[in-house]
Amino acid sequence: MKNKPLLLEILWILGCTIFTTIIGFALFGKTIFGDYVDLNLHDTYFVIANQHFLIWFFIVFSFIVYFTKENRHSFKRRLPFLIFLILGLGFSILIAKASPFFLFLPEIGKNGWTVYPPLSVHNSATTDILPQEGFFSMLLTPINYLILLQIIVIALMLFAAYKYGKSSNN
C-alpha cells in the first residue's frame, strides 16, 4: 500500500490531538469548550482563549511523542522527521511568543515586590519569605527557564537532524 506511511502519520497526529483534548478537558472541565479560561494568579487576573492552551498542549505533547517515536527508528524516515522538525519549529516560536509575557512578571531578587499584608504587620519570623539576593536568585527567573527550554528544543532538533543526515548517507 503506497499511502500507508502517510495514513500512519495522520493517525499519530489525530491521536495526539485527541489526547490533548482529553487532557484539556480533564484540567479545565467544560470550560475548555467555552470561549475563554479565567485564571486568578495572586492579584492579577488573566483571561486566556482556550485554543491557546490546546495549541500549547498539542505542540508540546506531539513534540515529545515524535521525538521518542523517531528516536527508536534513528530518524531514518523522512515524513515523521519533517513533522518532528515542524513541531520543533512551532515549539520554538511559541516559546519566543510567550517570553515577553514573562518579562512583566516580577523577577526574583529584584526590588519592587509587594507582599500583602505588609510584612511590618507580622513578626520577624515571617520576613524569610522575601526573595534572597544573589547570583542563583538572578538565574532562577521564568524568562531564563524559557530560554533554557528553547535551547533544549533546538538542541534536540539539531540532534535529530544529525541522526537523519547520518542515516541518509548510508
Short mmCIF file of N, CA and C in Angstrom, two decimals:
data_model
loop_
_atom_site.label_atom_id
_atom_site.label_comp_id
_atom_site.label_asym_id
_atom_site.label_seq_id
_atom_site.Cartn_x
_atom_site.Cartn_y
_atom_site.Cartn_z
N MET A 1 0.85 -1.18 0.00
CA MET A 1 0.00 0.00 0.00
C MET A 1 0.89 1.23 0.00
N LYS A 2 0.69 2.08 -0.99
CA LYS A 2 1.59 3.21 -1.21
C LYS A 2 1.41 4.33 -0.16
N ASN A 3 0.18 4.56 0.27
CA ASN A 3 -0.09 5.67 1.20
C ASN A 3 -0.09 5.25 2.65
N LYS A 4 0.39 4.08 2.97
CA LYS A 4 0.37 3.60 4.35
C LYS A 4 1.19 4.48 5.30
N PRO A 5 2.41 4.93 4.95
CA PRO A 5 3.14 5.81 5.89
C PRO A 5 2.42 7.13 6.15
N LEU A 6 1.80 7.69 5.11
CA LEU A 6 1.06 8.94 5.30
C LEU A 6 -0.15 8.72 6.21
N LEU A 7 -0.85 7.61 6.01
CA LEU A 7 -2.00 7.29 6.84
C LEU A 7 -1.60 7.07 8.29
N LEU A 8 -0.47 6.39 8.50
CA LEU A 8 0.01 6.18 9.87
C LEU A 8 0.35 7.50 10.56
N GLU A 9 0.97 8.42 9.85
CA GLU A 9 1.33 9.71 10.47
C GLU A 9 0.08 10.54 10.75
N ILE A 10 -0.91 10.45 9.87
CA ILE A 10 -2.17 11.15 10.12
C ILE A 10 -2.84 10.58 11.37
N LEU A 11 -2.78 9.27 11.53
CA LEU A 11 -3.35 8.65 12.74
C LEU A 11 -2.59 9.05 13.99
N TRP A 12 -1.26 9.17 13.91
CA TRP A 12 -0.47 9.62 15.07
C TRP A 12 -0.85 11.05 15.44
N ILE A 13 -0.96 11.93 14.44
CA ILE A 13 -1.33 13.33 14.72
C ILE A 13 -2.75 13.38 15.29
N LEU A 14 -3.65 12.61 14.73
CA LEU A 14 -5.02 12.56 15.24
C LEU A 14 -5.04 12.05 16.68
N GLY A 15 -4.24 11.03 16.98
CA GLY A 15 -4.14 10.53 18.35
C GLY A 15 -3.62 11.58 19.31
N CYS A 16 -2.62 12.34 18.88
CA CYS A 16 -2.09 13.43 19.72
C CYS A 16 -3.15 14.50 19.95
N THR A 17 -3.93 14.80 18.91
CA THR A 17 -4.99 15.80 19.04
C THR A 17 -6.06 15.33 20.02
N ILE A 18 -6.47 14.09 19.90
CA ILE A 18 -7.49 13.55 20.81
C ILE A 18 -6.96 13.54 22.25
N PHE A 19 -5.70 13.14 22.44
CA PHE A 19 -5.13 13.08 23.78
C PHE A 19 -5.06 14.48 24.40
N THR A 20 -4.62 15.48 23.63
CA THR A 20 -4.53 16.83 24.18
C THR A 20 -5.92 17.39 24.49
N THR A 21 -6.92 17.04 23.71
CA THR A 21 -8.28 17.48 24.02
C THR A 21 -8.77 16.83 25.31
N ILE A 22 -8.47 15.56 25.51
CA ILE A 22 -8.86 14.88 26.74
C ILE A 22 -8.14 15.49 27.94
N ILE A 23 -6.85 15.78 27.81
CA ILE A 23 -6.10 16.42 28.90
C ILE A 23 -6.66 17.81 29.19
N GLY A 24 -6.97 18.57 28.14
CA GLY A 24 -7.57 19.89 28.35
C GLY A 24 -8.91 19.80 29.05
N PHE A 25 -9.71 18.79 28.68
CA PHE A 25 -11.00 18.61 29.33
C PHE A 25 -10.80 18.18 30.78
N ALA A 26 -9.79 17.35 31.05
CA ALA A 26 -9.53 16.90 32.42
C ALA A 26 -9.05 18.06 33.30
N LEU A 27 -8.26 18.96 32.74
CA LEU A 27 -7.74 20.07 33.53
C LEU A 27 -8.75 21.19 33.74
N PHE A 28 -9.52 21.50 32.69
CA PHE A 28 -10.39 22.68 32.76
C PHE A 28 -11.87 22.34 32.72
N GLY A 29 -12.22 21.10 32.56
CA GLY A 29 -13.63 20.71 32.55
C GLY A 29 -14.35 21.24 31.32
N LYS A 30 -15.61 21.58 31.51
CA LYS A 30 -16.42 22.05 30.39
C LYS A 30 -15.96 23.41 29.86
N THR A 31 -15.22 24.16 30.67
CA THR A 31 -14.81 25.49 30.23
C THR A 31 -13.83 25.44 29.06
N ILE A 32 -13.20 24.28 28.82
CA ILE A 32 -12.26 24.20 27.71
C ILE A 32 -12.98 24.35 26.38
N PHE A 33 -14.30 24.04 26.36
CA PHE A 33 -15.07 24.18 25.13
C PHE A 33 -15.79 25.53 25.06
N GLY A 34 -15.58 26.38 26.05
CA GLY A 34 -16.16 27.72 26.04
C GLY A 34 -15.27 28.69 25.28
N ASP A 35 -15.46 29.98 25.55
CA ASP A 35 -14.70 30.99 24.83
C ASP A 35 -13.33 31.26 25.45
N TYR A 36 -13.26 31.22 26.76
CA TYR A 36 -12.02 31.59 27.43
C TYR A 36 -11.90 30.89 28.77
N VAL A 37 -10.69 30.98 29.34
CA VAL A 37 -10.42 30.42 30.67
C VAL A 37 -9.96 31.58 31.55
N ASP A 38 -10.54 31.67 32.74
CA ASP A 38 -10.16 32.71 33.70
C ASP A 38 -9.14 32.14 34.67
N LEU A 39 -8.03 32.84 34.82
CA LEU A 39 -7.02 32.45 35.80
C LEU A 39 -6.80 33.61 36.75
N ASN A 40 -6.85 33.34 38.02
CA ASN A 40 -6.60 34.36 39.02
C ASN A 40 -5.31 33.99 39.74
N LEU A 41 -4.22 34.65 39.38
CA LEU A 41 -2.92 34.40 39.99
C LEU A 41 -2.54 35.57 40.87
N HIS A 42 -2.49 35.34 42.15
CA HIS A 42 -2.14 36.34 43.15
C HIS A 42 -3.10 37.52 43.02
N ASP A 43 -2.63 38.66 42.57
CA ASP A 43 -3.50 39.81 42.44
C ASP A 43 -3.69 40.19 40.97
N THR A 44 -3.39 39.28 40.06
CA THR A 44 -3.52 39.53 38.63
C THR A 44 -4.56 38.58 38.06
N TYR A 45 -5.38 39.09 37.18
CA TYR A 45 -6.47 38.30 36.59
C TYR A 45 -6.19 38.14 35.10
N PHE A 46 -6.09 36.90 34.64
CA PHE A 46 -5.81 36.61 33.24
C PHE A 46 -7.03 35.98 32.60
N VAL A 47 -7.34 36.42 31.40
CA VAL A 47 -8.37 35.78 30.59
C VAL A 47 -7.67 35.32 29.32
N ILE A 48 -7.64 34.00 29.13
CA ILE A 48 -6.88 33.41 28.04
C ILE A 48 -7.83 32.59 27.17
N ALA A 49 -7.71 32.74 25.85
CA ALA A 49 -8.54 31.96 24.95
C ALA A 49 -8.16 30.49 25.05
N ASN A 50 -9.16 29.62 24.96
CA ASN A 50 -8.92 28.19 25.15
C ASN A 50 -8.03 27.58 24.09
N GLN A 51 -8.13 28.06 22.86
CA GLN A 51 -7.32 27.45 21.82
C GLN A 51 -5.83 27.64 22.07
N HIS A 52 -5.46 28.65 22.84
CA HIS A 52 -4.05 28.83 23.15
C HIS A 52 -3.55 27.70 24.05
N PHE A 53 -4.37 27.28 25.02
CA PHE A 53 -3.99 26.14 25.85
C PHE A 53 -3.89 24.87 25.02
N LEU A 54 -4.88 24.65 24.18
CA LEU A 54 -4.87 23.43 23.37
C LEU A 54 -3.70 23.41 22.39
N ILE A 55 -3.35 24.55 21.82
CA ILE A 55 -2.20 24.61 20.91
C ILE A 55 -0.92 24.26 21.66
N TRP A 56 -0.74 24.84 22.86
CA TRP A 56 0.44 24.53 23.67
C TRP A 56 0.50 23.06 24.01
N PHE A 57 -0.61 22.52 24.51
CA PHE A 57 -0.65 21.11 24.87
C PHE A 57 -0.32 20.24 23.67
N PHE A 58 -0.94 20.55 22.53
CA PHE A 58 -0.75 19.73 21.34
C PHE A 58 0.70 19.75 20.87
N ILE A 59 1.29 20.91 20.78
CA ILE A 59 2.65 21.00 20.25
C ILE A 59 3.65 20.37 21.21
N VAL A 60 3.53 20.62 22.49
CA VAL A 60 4.47 20.04 23.45
C VAL A 60 4.34 18.52 23.48
N PHE A 61 3.11 18.02 23.57
CA PHE A 61 2.90 16.58 23.63
C PHE A 61 3.33 15.91 22.33
N SER A 62 2.97 16.48 21.19
CA SER A 62 3.34 15.88 19.91
C SER A 62 4.84 15.91 19.69
N PHE A 63 5.50 16.97 20.13
CA PHE A 63 6.96 17.04 20.02
C PHE A 63 7.61 15.92 20.80
N ILE A 64 7.15 15.70 22.02
CA ILE A 64 7.71 14.63 22.85
C ILE A 64 7.42 13.26 22.24
N VAL A 65 6.19 13.06 21.78
CA VAL A 65 5.82 11.78 21.18
C VAL A 65 6.65 11.50 19.93
N TYR A 66 6.76 12.49 19.05
CA TYR A 66 7.52 12.27 17.82
C TYR A 66 9.00 12.11 18.08
N PHE A 67 9.53 12.79 19.09
CA PHE A 67 10.95 12.60 19.39
C PHE A 67 11.21 11.18 19.87
N THR A 68 10.39 10.70 20.80
CA THR A 68 10.61 9.34 21.31
C THR A 68 10.34 8.30 20.23
N LYS A 69 9.30 8.53 19.44
CA LYS A 69 8.95 7.57 18.38
C LYS A 69 10.04 7.50 17.32
N GLU A 70 10.54 8.63 16.90
CA GLU A 70 11.55 8.64 15.84
C GLU A 70 12.95 8.33 16.36
N ASN A 71 13.19 8.56 17.63
CA ASN A 71 14.48 8.19 18.19
C ASN A 71 14.64 6.67 18.18
N ARG A 72 13.54 5.95 18.33
CA ARG A 72 13.58 4.49 18.24
C ARG A 72 13.95 4.03 16.83
N HIS A 73 13.58 4.81 15.84
CA HIS A 73 13.88 4.46 14.44
C HIS A 73 15.13 5.18 13.93
N SER A 74 15.87 5.84 14.80
CA SER A 74 17.10 6.58 14.47
C SER A 74 16.87 7.66 13.42
N PHE A 75 15.69 8.21 13.37
CA PHE A 75 15.35 9.32 12.46
C PHE A 75 15.63 8.95 11.01
N LYS A 76 15.30 7.73 10.60
CA LYS A 76 15.56 7.27 9.23
C LYS A 76 14.41 7.60 8.28
N ARG A 77 13.22 7.85 8.80
CA ARG A 77 12.06 8.06 7.95
C ARG A 77 11.84 9.54 7.69
N ARG A 78 11.56 9.89 6.45
CA ARG A 78 11.51 11.29 6.05
C ARG A 78 10.28 12.03 6.57
N LEU A 79 9.09 11.50 6.35
CA LEU A 79 7.86 12.20 6.74
C LEU A 79 7.76 12.44 8.25
N PRO A 80 7.99 11.44 9.09
CA PRO A 80 7.96 11.73 10.53
C PRO A 80 9.05 12.71 10.97
N PHE A 81 10.20 12.66 10.29
CA PHE A 81 11.27 13.60 10.61
C PHE A 81 10.84 15.03 10.28
N LEU A 82 10.18 15.22 9.14
CA LEU A 82 9.71 16.56 8.78
C LEU A 82 8.62 17.04 9.74
N ILE A 83 7.73 16.14 10.16
CA ILE A 83 6.71 16.52 11.13
C ILE A 83 7.37 16.91 12.45
N PHE A 84 8.39 16.16 12.86
CA PHE A 84 9.12 16.48 14.08
C PHE A 84 9.78 17.86 13.99
N LEU A 85 10.39 18.17 12.86
CA LEU A 85 11.02 19.48 12.70
C LEU A 85 9.99 20.61 12.70
N ILE A 86 8.85 20.39 12.08
CA ILE A 86 7.80 21.41 12.07
C ILE A 86 7.27 21.62 13.49
N LEU A 87 7.07 20.54 14.25
CA LEU A 87 6.63 20.68 15.64
C LEU A 87 7.69 21.39 16.48
N GLY A 88 8.96 21.07 16.26
CA GLY A 88 10.03 21.75 16.99
C GLY A 88 10.10 23.22 16.66
N LEU A 89 9.91 23.56 15.39
CA LEU A 89 9.89 24.97 14.99
C LEU A 89 8.70 25.68 15.62
N GLY A 90 7.53 25.02 15.63
CA GLY A 90 6.37 25.61 16.28
C GLY A 90 6.56 25.77 17.77
N PHE A 91 7.22 24.80 18.41
CA PHE A 91 7.52 24.87 19.84
C PHE A 91 8.43 26.06 20.12
N SER A 92 9.47 26.25 19.30
CA SER A 92 10.38 27.38 19.49
C SER A 92 9.66 28.71 19.28
N ILE A 93 8.77 28.78 18.30
CA ILE A 93 8.03 30.01 18.06
C ILE A 93 7.09 30.31 19.23
N LEU A 94 6.43 29.28 19.76
CA LEU A 94 5.55 29.50 20.91
C LEU A 94 6.33 29.99 22.13
N ILE A 95 7.51 29.44 22.34
CA ILE A 95 8.34 29.89 23.47
C ILE A 95 8.75 31.34 23.26
N ALA A 96 9.12 31.69 22.03
CA ALA A 96 9.52 33.07 21.74
C ALA A 96 8.34 34.02 21.91
N LYS A 97 7.13 33.58 21.55
CA LYS A 97 5.95 34.43 21.72
C LYS A 97 5.56 34.57 23.19
N ALA A 98 5.85 33.55 24.01
CA ALA A 98 5.49 33.60 25.42
C ALA A 98 6.51 34.37 26.25
N SER A 99 7.71 34.54 25.75
CA SER A 99 8.76 35.19 26.52
C SER A 99 8.42 36.62 26.94
N PRO A 100 7.86 37.48 26.09
CA PRO A 100 7.53 38.83 26.55
C PRO A 100 6.53 38.86 27.70
N PHE A 101 5.63 37.87 27.77
CA PHE A 101 4.69 37.81 28.88
C PHE A 101 5.42 37.65 30.20
N PHE A 102 6.47 36.82 30.22
CA PHE A 102 7.19 36.57 31.46
C PHE A 102 8.10 37.73 31.84
N LEU A 103 8.36 38.65 30.93
CA LEU A 103 9.16 39.81 31.29
C LEU A 103 8.39 40.74 32.23
N PHE A 104 7.06 40.68 32.19
CA PHE A 104 6.27 41.55 33.05
C PHE A 104 6.12 41.00 34.46
N LEU A 105 6.43 39.72 34.65
CA LEU A 105 6.37 39.16 35.99
C LEU A 105 7.53 39.68 36.82
N PRO A 106 7.35 39.88 38.10
CA PRO A 106 8.48 40.35 38.91
C PRO A 106 9.56 39.28 38.99
N GLU A 107 10.78 39.70 38.76
CA GLU A 107 11.89 38.77 38.79
C GLU A 107 12.34 38.55 40.23
N ILE A 108 12.79 37.34 40.50
CA ILE A 108 13.26 37.01 41.84
C ILE A 108 14.56 37.75 42.09
N GLY A 109 14.68 38.35 43.23
CA GLY A 109 15.90 39.05 43.58
C GLY A 109 15.88 40.53 43.23
N LYS A 110 14.80 41.01 42.66
CA LYS A 110 14.71 42.43 42.30
C LYS A 110 13.83 43.14 43.31
N ASN A 111 14.02 44.45 43.42
CA ASN A 111 13.14 45.25 44.29
C ASN A 111 11.81 45.46 43.59
N GLY A 112 10.82 45.89 44.32
CA GLY A 112 9.53 46.15 43.74
C GLY A 112 8.49 45.11 44.06
N TRP A 113 8.83 44.15 44.89
CA TRP A 113 7.85 43.15 45.29
C TRP A 113 6.87 43.77 46.26
N THR A 114 5.63 43.39 46.16
CA THR A 114 4.62 43.83 47.10
C THR A 114 4.05 42.59 47.77
N VAL A 115 4.11 42.58 49.07
CA VAL A 115 3.61 41.43 49.83
C VAL A 115 2.39 41.90 50.60
N TYR A 116 1.27 41.17 50.43
CA TYR A 116 0.05 41.52 51.13
C TYR A 116 -0.26 40.46 52.16
N PRO A 117 -0.56 40.78 53.36
CA PRO A 117 -0.47 42.08 54.00
C PRO A 117 1.00 42.48 54.20
N PRO A 118 1.26 43.75 54.43
CA PRO A 118 2.64 44.20 54.57
C PRO A 118 3.36 43.46 55.70
N LEU A 119 4.65 43.23 55.51
CA LEU A 119 5.42 42.47 56.48
C LEU A 119 5.61 43.22 57.79
N SER A 120 5.39 44.51 57.80
CA SER A 120 5.53 45.25 59.05
C SER A 120 4.47 44.83 60.06
N VAL A 121 3.39 44.23 59.59
CA VAL A 121 2.33 43.76 60.49
C VAL A 121 2.75 42.48 61.20
N HIS A 122 3.57 41.67 60.53
CA HIS A 122 3.96 40.37 61.07
C HIS A 122 5.20 40.48 61.94
N ASN A 123 5.50 39.40 62.62
CA ASN A 123 6.71 39.37 63.42
C ASN A 123 7.92 39.11 62.51
N SER A 124 9.09 39.11 63.06
CA SER A 124 10.32 39.00 62.26
C SER A 124 10.51 37.59 61.68
N ALA A 125 9.80 36.59 62.17
CA ALA A 125 9.96 35.23 61.66
C ALA A 125 9.39 35.08 60.26
N THR A 126 8.44 35.92 59.87
CA THR A 126 7.83 35.79 58.54
C THR A 126 8.58 36.57 57.47
N THR A 127 9.63 37.28 57.81
CA THR A 127 10.37 38.03 56.80
C THR A 127 11.24 37.13 55.94
N ASP A 128 11.29 35.83 56.24
CA ASP A 128 12.09 34.91 55.44
C ASP A 128 11.46 34.63 54.08
N ILE A 129 10.24 35.07 53.83
CA ILE A 129 9.60 34.78 52.55
C ILE A 129 10.01 35.75 51.45
N LEU A 130 10.71 36.80 51.81
CA LEU A 130 11.19 37.74 50.80
C LEU A 130 12.26 37.07 49.93
N PRO A 131 12.36 37.46 48.67
CA PRO A 131 13.37 36.86 47.80
C PRO A 131 14.77 37.20 48.27
N GLN A 132 15.66 36.26 48.11
CA GLN A 132 17.04 36.44 48.53
C GLN A 132 17.85 37.08 47.40
N GLU A 133 18.78 37.91 47.75
CA GLU A 133 19.68 38.50 46.77
C GLU A 133 20.79 37.51 46.48
N GLY A 134 21.33 37.54 45.29
CA GLY A 134 22.44 36.67 44.99
C GLY A 134 22.45 36.21 43.55
N PHE A 135 23.51 35.47 43.22
CA PHE A 135 23.74 35.03 41.85
C PHE A 135 22.67 34.03 41.39
N PHE A 136 22.38 33.02 42.21
CA PHE A 136 21.44 31.99 41.81
C PHE A 136 20.01 32.52 41.75
N SER A 137 19.68 33.49 42.59
CA SER A 137 18.33 34.03 42.54
C SER A 137 18.10 34.84 41.25
N MET A 138 19.16 35.40 40.68
CA MET A 138 19.03 36.10 39.41
C MET A 138 18.89 35.11 38.26
N LEU A 139 19.46 33.91 38.39
CA LEU A 139 19.36 32.91 37.33
C LEU A 139 18.01 32.21 37.31
N LEU A 140 17.36 32.12 38.46
CA LEU A 140 16.12 31.38 38.57
C LEU A 140 14.91 32.26 38.30
N THR A 141 14.85 32.82 37.11
CA THR A 141 13.71 33.63 36.72
C THR A 141 12.91 32.89 35.65
N PRO A 142 11.64 33.19 35.51
CA PRO A 142 10.84 32.49 34.49
C PRO A 142 11.37 32.66 33.08
N ILE A 143 11.89 33.83 32.76
CA ILE A 143 12.40 34.05 31.40
C ILE A 143 13.63 33.18 31.14
N ASN A 144 14.45 32.97 32.15
CA ASN A 144 15.63 32.12 31.97
C ASN A 144 15.22 30.66 31.80
N TYR A 145 14.16 30.24 32.46
CA TYR A 145 13.66 28.89 32.25
C TYR A 145 13.17 28.71 30.81
N LEU A 146 12.50 29.72 30.28
CA LEU A 146 12.04 29.62 28.90
C LEU A 146 13.20 29.59 27.91
N ILE A 147 14.22 30.37 28.17
CA ILE A 147 15.40 30.35 27.30
C ILE A 147 16.07 28.99 27.36
N LEU A 148 16.18 28.42 28.54
CA LEU A 148 16.77 27.08 28.68
C LEU A 148 15.92 26.04 27.94
N LEU A 149 14.60 26.14 28.06
CA LEU A 149 13.72 25.22 27.35
C LEU A 149 13.88 25.36 25.84
N GLN A 150 14.02 26.57 25.36
CA GLN A 150 14.21 26.79 23.93
C GLN A 150 15.54 26.23 23.46
N ILE A 151 16.58 26.36 24.26
CA ILE A 151 17.88 25.79 23.91
C ILE A 151 17.79 24.26 23.85
N ILE A 152 17.06 23.66 24.78
CA ILE A 152 16.90 22.20 24.78
C ILE A 152 16.15 21.74 23.54
N VAL A 153 15.07 22.45 23.17
CA VAL A 153 14.30 22.08 21.98
C VAL A 153 15.16 22.19 20.73
N ILE A 154 15.91 23.27 20.61
CA ILE A 154 16.76 23.44 19.43
C ILE A 154 17.88 22.40 19.41
N ALA A 155 18.42 22.06 20.58
CA ALA A 155 19.45 21.01 20.64
C ALA A 155 18.87 19.66 20.23
N LEU A 156 17.63 19.35 20.64
CA LEU A 156 17.00 18.11 20.21
C LEU A 156 16.75 18.09 18.71
N MET A 157 16.39 19.23 18.15
CA MET A 157 16.19 19.31 16.70
C MET A 157 17.51 19.12 15.96
N LEU A 158 18.58 19.71 16.47
CA LEU A 158 19.90 19.53 15.84
C LEU A 158 20.37 18.08 15.95
N PHE A 159 20.11 17.46 17.09
CA PHE A 159 20.46 16.05 17.26
C PHE A 159 19.69 15.19 16.26
N ALA A 160 18.40 15.48 16.08
CA ALA A 160 17.60 14.72 15.12
C ALA A 160 18.09 14.95 13.70
N ALA A 161 18.45 16.18 13.37
CA ALA A 161 18.96 16.45 12.03
C ALA A 161 20.28 15.73 11.79
N TYR A 162 21.12 15.66 12.80
CA TYR A 162 22.39 14.94 12.68
C TYR A 162 22.13 13.45 12.45
N LYS A 163 21.23 12.88 13.25
CA LYS A 163 20.91 11.46 13.10
C LYS A 163 20.28 11.17 11.73
N TYR A 164 19.41 12.06 11.25
CA TYR A 164 18.77 11.88 9.95
C TYR A 164 19.81 11.96 8.83
N GLY A 165 20.69 12.95 8.91
CA GLY A 165 21.75 13.08 7.91
C GLY A 165 22.70 11.89 7.92
N LYS A 166 23.01 11.40 9.09
CA LYS A 166 23.90 10.25 9.21
C LYS A 166 23.25 8.99 8.64
N SER A 167 21.94 8.82 8.87
CA SER A 167 21.26 7.63 8.37
C SER A 167 20.98 7.72 6.87
N SER A 168 20.83 8.92 6.33
CA SER A 168 20.55 9.03 4.89
C SER A 168 21.81 8.91 4.06
N ASN A 169 22.98 9.11 4.64
CA ASN A 169 24.25 8.95 3.90
C ASN A 169 24.61 7.50 3.69
N ASN A 170 24.14 6.61 4.54
CA ASN A 170 24.49 5.20 4.44
C ASN A 170 23.70 4.48 3.39
#
